[in-house]
């Protein structure tokens, strides 16, 4: 069976400071995924950005706290997000499919989700694009963020690789006032000491969230990477053991 890759892109990788979708990083993601498909990989894209895009379209200064307004932003932003993806992937001859999931779907209907994904993969050049269904999700039943959602999707389909694309080159280590990117990490718990946590204006998860998601993924044997979402082409290099990013080794059963 072909290797399966789950790629999660965060809001900061897709939008400018005003929260508006930018064409260049989305094009980079589409171009990279098209190359992965040409190489025989099965690829699932887990994307953030719907609420942030909706916030920008409505001209709001920040994320709303009211659930109804947050869900309204998601319903507006999701259309912009998928239109952008569909347009750019079409340039590479790839069809996109949308899966909007809730925690209840993942908990009670995993076989339906897996069957849909398997059927989409059987059609050839199709990229399933997954996002949380923020228009109907409630805070008490949410995944937490799309880092966690991407792990659940990766586990569900027994993915070989998970890429968490964010606003950083990887996990940084500071020594003597210099910050360097760790190339490989075997112990996620030990790596927690290097966290410099922050979130963007339109983001919901920081590096701590990333590492918590990484730990869940690697504990299920999934090789996981953190890399910069504005440089999606690095995925191709990282799969070859090169490039800029942090590779987290899977935990093998003893």
PDB file of C-alpha atoms in Angstrom, residues 30-194:
ATOM      1  CA  UNK A  30      -0.889  22.757  -3.541  1.00  0.00           C
ATOM      2  CA  UNK A  31       2.346  22.474  -5.531  1.00  0.00           C
ATOM      3  CA  UNK A  32       4.030  20.331  -2.880  1.00  0.00           C
ATOM      4  CA  UNK A  33       1.054  18.003  -2.489  1.00  0.00           C
ATOM      5  CA  UNK A  34       0.840  17.582  -6.259  1.00  0.00           C
ATOM      6  CA  UNK A  35       4.475  16.441  -6.258  1.00  0.00           C
ATOM      7  CA  UNK A  36       3.825  14.037  -3.400  1.00  0.00           C
ATOM      8  CA  UNK A  37       0.895  12.516  -5.274  1.00  0.00           C
ATOM      9  CA  UNK A  38       3.069  12.190  -8.391  1.00  0.00           C
ATOM     10  CA  UNK A  39       5.563  10.270  -6.241  1.00  0.00           C
ATOM     11  CA  UNK A  40       2.829   7.839  -5.191  1.00  0.00           C
ATOM     12  CA  UNK A  41       1.918   9.149  -1.742  1.00  0.00           C
ATOM     13  CA  UNK A  42      -1.645   9.359  -0.457  1.00  0.00           C
ATOM     14  CA  UNK A  43      -2.099  12.813   1.091  1.00  0.00           C
ATOM     15  CA  UNK A  44      -4.695  14.270   3.437  1.00  0.00           C
ATOM     16  CA  UNK A  45      -4.666  17.995   4.179  1.00  0.00           C
ATOM     17  CA  UNK A  46      -5.970  19.148   7.566  1.00  0.00           C
ATOM     18  CA  UNK A  47      -6.449  22.877   7.334  1.00  0.00           C
ATOM     19  CA  UNK A  48      -7.137  25.684   9.756  1.00  0.00           C
ATOM     20  CA  UNK A  49      -8.096  29.167   8.672  1.00  0.00           C
ATOM     21  CA  UNK A  50     -11.865  29.162   8.306  1.00  0.00           C
ATOM     22  CA  UNK A  51     -12.706  31.209  11.405  1.00  0.00           C
ATOM     23  CA  UNK A  52      -9.750  33.530  10.835  1.00  0.00           C
ATOM     24  CA  UNK A  53     -10.762  34.106   7.228  1.00  0.00           C
ATOM     25  CA  UNK A  54     -14.312  34.849   8.323  1.00  0.00           C
ATOM     26  CA  UNK A  55     -13.084  37.265  10.982  1.00  0.00           C
ATOM     27  CA  UNK A  56     -11.147  39.142   8.312  1.00  0.00           C
ATOM     28  CA  UNK A  57     -14.052  39.165   5.870  1.00  0.00           C
ATOM     29  CA  UNK A  58     -16.294  40.713   8.530  1.00  0.00           C
ATOM     30  CA  UNK A  59     -13.623  43.261   9.439  1.00  0.00           C
ATOM     31  CA  UNK A  60     -13.331  42.162  13.072  1.00  0.00           C
ATOM     32  CA  UNK A  61     -10.226  43.053  15.055  1.00  0.00           C
ATOM     33  CA  UNK A  62      -9.891  39.724  16.857  1.00  0.00           C
ATOM     34  CA  UNK A  63     -11.460  36.335  17.369  1.00  0.00           C
ATOM     35  CA  UNK A  64     -14.982  36.696  18.745  1.00  0.00           C
ATOM     36  CA  UNK A  65     -15.778  35.147  22.107  1.00  0.00           C
ATOM     37  CA  UNK A  66     -19.465  34.634  21.381  1.00  0.00           C
ATOM     38  CA  UNK A  67     -20.087  31.138  20.029  1.00  0.00           C
ATOM     39  CA  UNK A  68     -22.720  32.217  17.501  1.00  0.00           C
ATOM     40  CA  UNK A  69     -20.448  34.884  15.988  1.00  0.00           C
ATOM     41  CA  UNK A  70     -17.491  32.493  15.952  1.00  0.00           C
ATOM     42  CA  UNK A  71     -19.582  29.935  14.079  1.00  0.00           C
ATOM     43  CA  UNK A  72     -20.844  32.591  11.676  1.00  0.00           C
ATOM     44  CA  UNK A  73     -17.234  33.512  10.921  1.00  0.00           C
ATOM     45  CA  UNK A  74     -16.462  29.860  10.244  1.00  0.00           C
ATOM     46  CA  UNK A  75     -19.368  29.501   7.840  1.00  0.00           C
ATOM     47  CA  UNK A  76     -18.210  32.568   5.888  1.00  0.00           C
ATOM     48  CA  UNK A  77     -14.510  31.752   6.008  1.00  0.00           C
ATOM     49  CA  UNK A  78     -14.870  28.092   5.013  1.00  0.00           C
ATOM     50  CA  UNK A  79     -16.260  29.056   1.601  1.00  0.00           C
ATOM     51  CA  UNK A  80     -13.279  31.362   0.918  1.00  0.00           C
ATOM     52  CA  UNK A  81     -10.856  28.712   2.125  1.00  0.00           C
ATOM     53  CA  UNK A  82     -12.208  25.889  -0.040  1.00  0.00           C
ATOM     54  CA  UNK A  83     -12.580  28.112  -3.086  1.00  0.00           C
ATOM     55  CA  UNK A  84      -8.910  29.031  -2.814  1.00  0.00           C
ATOM     56  CA  UNK A  85      -7.835  25.405  -2.456  1.00  0.00           C
ATOM     57  CA  UNK A  86     -10.082  24.170  -5.265  1.00  0.00           C
ATOM     58  CA  UNK A  87      -8.825  26.841  -7.667  1.00  0.00           C
ATOM     59  CA  UNK A  88      -5.140  26.250  -6.979  1.00  0.00           C
ATOM     60  CA  UNK A  89      -5.259  22.442  -6.883  1.00  0.00           C
ATOM     61  CA  UNK A  90      -7.154  22.441 -10.175  1.00  0.00           C
ATOM     62  CA  UNK A  91      -4.089  24.072 -11.731  1.00  0.00           C
ATOM     63  CA  UNK A  92      -2.220  20.826 -10.980  1.00  0.00           C
ATOM     64  CA  UNK A  93      -5.039  18.573 -12.179  1.00  0.00           C
ATOM     65  CA  UNK A  94      -6.075  17.613  -8.658  1.00  0.00           C
ATOM     66  CA  UNK A  95      -9.617  17.464  -7.319  1.00  0.00           C
ATOM     67  CA  UNK A  96     -10.286  18.439  -3.714  1.00  0.00           C
ATOM     68  CA  UNK A  97     -12.842  16.893  -1.373  1.00  0.00           C
ATOM     69  CA  UNK A  98     -14.124  18.532   1.797  1.00  0.00           C
ATOM     70  CA  UNK A  99     -14.648  16.677   5.079  1.00  0.00           C
ATOM     71  CA  UNK A 100     -15.986  18.807   7.912  1.00  0.00           C
ATOM     72  CA  UNK A 101     -15.826  16.764  11.098  1.00  0.00           C
ATOM     73  CA  UNK A 102     -16.913  17.069  14.700  1.00  0.00           C
ATOM     74  CA  UNK A 103     -15.532  15.223  17.704  1.00  0.00           C
ATOM     75  CA  UNK A 104     -18.797  13.295  17.796  1.00  0.00           C
ATOM     76  CA  UNK A 105     -18.225  12.133  14.199  1.00  0.00           C
ATOM     77  CA  UNK A 106     -14.744  10.893  15.024  1.00  0.00           C
ATOM     78  CA  UNK A 107     -15.890   9.150  18.180  1.00  0.00           C
ATOM     79  CA  UNK A 108     -19.076   7.523  16.890  1.00  0.00           C
ATOM     80  CA  UNK A 109     -18.609   7.213  13.121  1.00  0.00           C
ATOM     81  CA  UNK A 110     -14.909   6.499  12.498  1.00  0.00           C
ATOM     82  CA  UNK A 111     -15.622   3.663  10.064  1.00  0.00           C
ATOM     83  CA  UNK A 112     -17.709   5.977   7.889  1.00  0.00           C
ATOM     84  CA  UNK A 113     -14.880   8.513   7.803  1.00  0.00           C
ATOM     85  CA  UNK A 114     -12.286   5.860   6.975  1.00  0.00           C
ATOM     86  CA  UNK A 115     -14.471   4.374   4.231  1.00  0.00           C
ATOM     87  CA  UNK A 116     -14.952   7.804   2.658  1.00  0.00           C
ATOM     88  CA  UNK A 117     -11.220   8.500   2.714  1.00  0.00           C
ATOM     89  CA  UNK A 118     -10.394   5.104   1.214  1.00  0.00           C
ATOM     90  CA  UNK A 119     -12.912   5.666  -1.558  1.00  0.00           C
ATOM     91  CA  UNK A 120     -11.503   9.114  -2.317  1.00  0.00           C
ATOM     92  CA  UNK A 121      -7.985   7.703  -2.509  1.00  0.00           C
ATOM     93  CA  UNK A 122      -9.171   5.030  -4.931  1.00  0.00           C
ATOM     94  CA  UNK A 123     -10.148   7.763  -7.406  1.00  0.00           C
ATOM     95  CA  UNK A 124      -6.577   8.848  -8.052  1.00  0.00           C
ATOM     96  CA  UNK A 125      -5.647  12.541  -7.944  1.00  0.00           C
ATOM     97  CA  UNK A 126      -7.957  13.585  -5.114  1.00  0.00           C
ATOM     98  CA  UNK A 127      -6.910  15.395  -1.955  1.00  0.00           C
ATOM     99  CA  UNK A 128      -9.274  15.094   1.031  1.00  0.00           C
ATOM    100  CA  UNK A 129      -9.262  18.416   2.879  1.00  0.00           C
ATOM    101  CA  UNK A 130     -10.313  18.089   6.510  1.00  0.00           C
ATOM    102  CA  UNK A 131     -11.360  20.765   8.965  1.00  0.00           C
ATOM    103  CA  UNK A 132     -13.362  20.852  12.146  1.00  0.00           C
ATOM    104  CA  UNK A 133     -17.002  21.700  11.527  1.00  0.00           C
ATOM    105  CA  UNK A 134     -16.851  24.901  13.573  1.00  0.00           C
ATOM    106  CA  UNK A 135     -20.317  25.952  12.462  1.00  0.00           C
ATOM    107  CA  UNK A 136     -21.924  23.251  14.625  1.00  0.00           C
ATOM    108  CA  UNK A 137     -19.198  22.274  17.128  1.00  0.00           C
ATOM    109  CA  UNK A 138     -19.548  23.492  20.694  1.00  0.00           C
ATOM    110  CA  UNK A 139     -16.609  24.265  22.957  1.00  0.00           C
ATOM    111  CA  UNK A 140     -17.283  21.347  25.308  1.00  0.00           C
ATOM    112  CA  UNK A 141     -17.093  18.839  22.446  1.00  0.00           C
ATOM    113  CA  UNK A 142     -14.350  20.306  20.253  1.00  0.00           C
ATOM    114  CA  UNK A 143     -11.134  18.539  19.277  1.00  0.00           C
ATOM    115  CA  UNK A 144      -9.234  21.319  21.040  1.00  0.00           C
ATOM    116  CA  UNK A 145      -7.475  22.458  17.876  1.00  0.00           C
ATOM    117  CA  UNK A 146      -6.540  21.100  14.472  1.00  0.00           C
ATOM    118  CA  UNK A 147      -3.256  19.729  15.788  1.00  0.00           C
ATOM    119  CA  UNK A 148      -5.292  17.177  17.716  1.00  0.00           C
ATOM    120  CA  UNK A 149      -7.647  16.650  14.794  1.00  0.00           C
ATOM    121  CA  UNK A 150      -4.712  15.877  12.494  1.00  0.00           C
ATOM    122  CA  UNK A 151      -3.416  13.268  14.937  1.00  0.00           C
ATOM    123  CA  UNK A 152      -6.811  11.600  15.141  1.00  0.00           C
ATOM    124  CA  UNK A 153      -7.070  11.506  11.354  1.00  0.00           C
ATOM    125  CA  UNK A 154      -3.531  10.136  11.071  1.00  0.00           C
ATOM    126  CA  UNK A 155      -4.298   7.399  13.592  1.00  0.00           C
ATOM    127  CA  UNK A 156      -7.607   6.574  11.929  1.00  0.00           C
ATOM    128  CA  UNK A 157      -6.022   5.889   8.545  1.00  0.00           C
ATOM    129  CA  UNK A 158      -2.755   4.540   9.995  1.00  0.00           C
ATOM    130  CA  UNK A 159      -0.678   7.248   8.349  1.00  0.00           C
ATOM    131  CA  UNK A 160       3.065   6.839   7.985  1.00  0.00           C
ATOM    132  CA  UNK A 161       3.875  10.534   8.372  1.00  0.00           C
ATOM    133  CA  UNK A 162       2.325  13.590   9.982  1.00  0.00           C
ATOM    134  CA  UNK A 163       3.503  17.115   9.171  1.00  0.00           C
ATOM    135  CA  UNK A 164       2.491  19.993  11.447  1.00  0.00           C
ATOM    136  CA  UNK A 165       3.135  23.121   9.390  1.00  0.00           C
ATOM    137  CA  UNK A 166       3.287  26.231  11.511  1.00  0.00           C
ATOM    138  CA  UNK A 167       4.874  29.685  11.771  1.00  0.00           C
ATOM    139  CA  UNK A 168       8.240  28.300  12.919  1.00  0.00           C
ATOM    140  CA  UNK A 169      10.991  26.314  11.210  1.00  0.00           C
ATOM    141  CA  UNK A 170      10.656  23.629  13.868  1.00  0.00           C
ATOM    142  CA  UNK A 171      11.358  23.259  17.568  1.00  0.00           C
ATOM    143  CA  UNK A 172      14.000  25.756  18.651  1.00  0.00           C
ATOM    144  CA  UNK A 173      16.741  25.283  21.222  1.00  0.00           C
ATOM    145  CA  UNK A 174      18.361  28.341  22.774  1.00  0.00           C
ATOM    146  CA  UNK A 175      21.957  28.172  23.953  1.00  0.00           C
ATOM    147  CA  UNK A 176      24.269  31.079  24.737  1.00  0.00           C
ATOM    148  CA  UNK A 177      21.752  33.510  23.279  1.00  0.00           C
ATOM    149  CA  UNK A 178      21.596  31.631  19.956  1.00  0.00           C
ATOM    150  CA  UNK A 179      18.488  29.862  18.702  1.00  0.00           C
ATOM    151  CA  UNK A 180      18.870  26.763  16.556  1.00  0.00           C
ATOM    152  CA  UNK A 181      16.335  24.351  15.109  1.00  0.00           C
ATOM    153  CA  UNK A 182      16.495  20.812  16.459  1.00  0.00           C
ATOM    154  CA  UNK A 183      16.748  18.437  13.516  1.00  0.00           C
ATOM    155  CA  UNK A 184      15.649  15.273  15.330  1.00  0.00           C
ATOM    156  CA  UNK A 185      13.956  14.452  18.619  1.00  0.00           C
ATOM    157  CA  UNK A 186      13.525  11.001  20.142  1.00  0.00           C
ATOM    158  CA  UNK A 187      11.994  12.003  23.510  1.00  0.00           C
ATOM    159  CA  UNK A 188       9.094  14.446  23.278  1.00  0.00           C
ATOM    160  CA  UNK A 189       8.846  14.846  27.054  1.00  0.00           C
ATOM    161  CA  UNK A 190      12.478  15.962  27.183  1.00  0.00           C
ATOM    162  CA  UNK A 191      11.847  18.388  24.314  1.00  0.00           C
ATOM    163  CA  UNK A 192       9.136  20.192  26.311  1.00  0.00           C
ATOM    164  CA  UNK A 193      11.882  22.208  28.025  1.00  0.00           C
ATOM    165  CA  UNK A 194      12.518  24.097  24.801  1.00  0.00           C
TER     166      UNK A 194
END
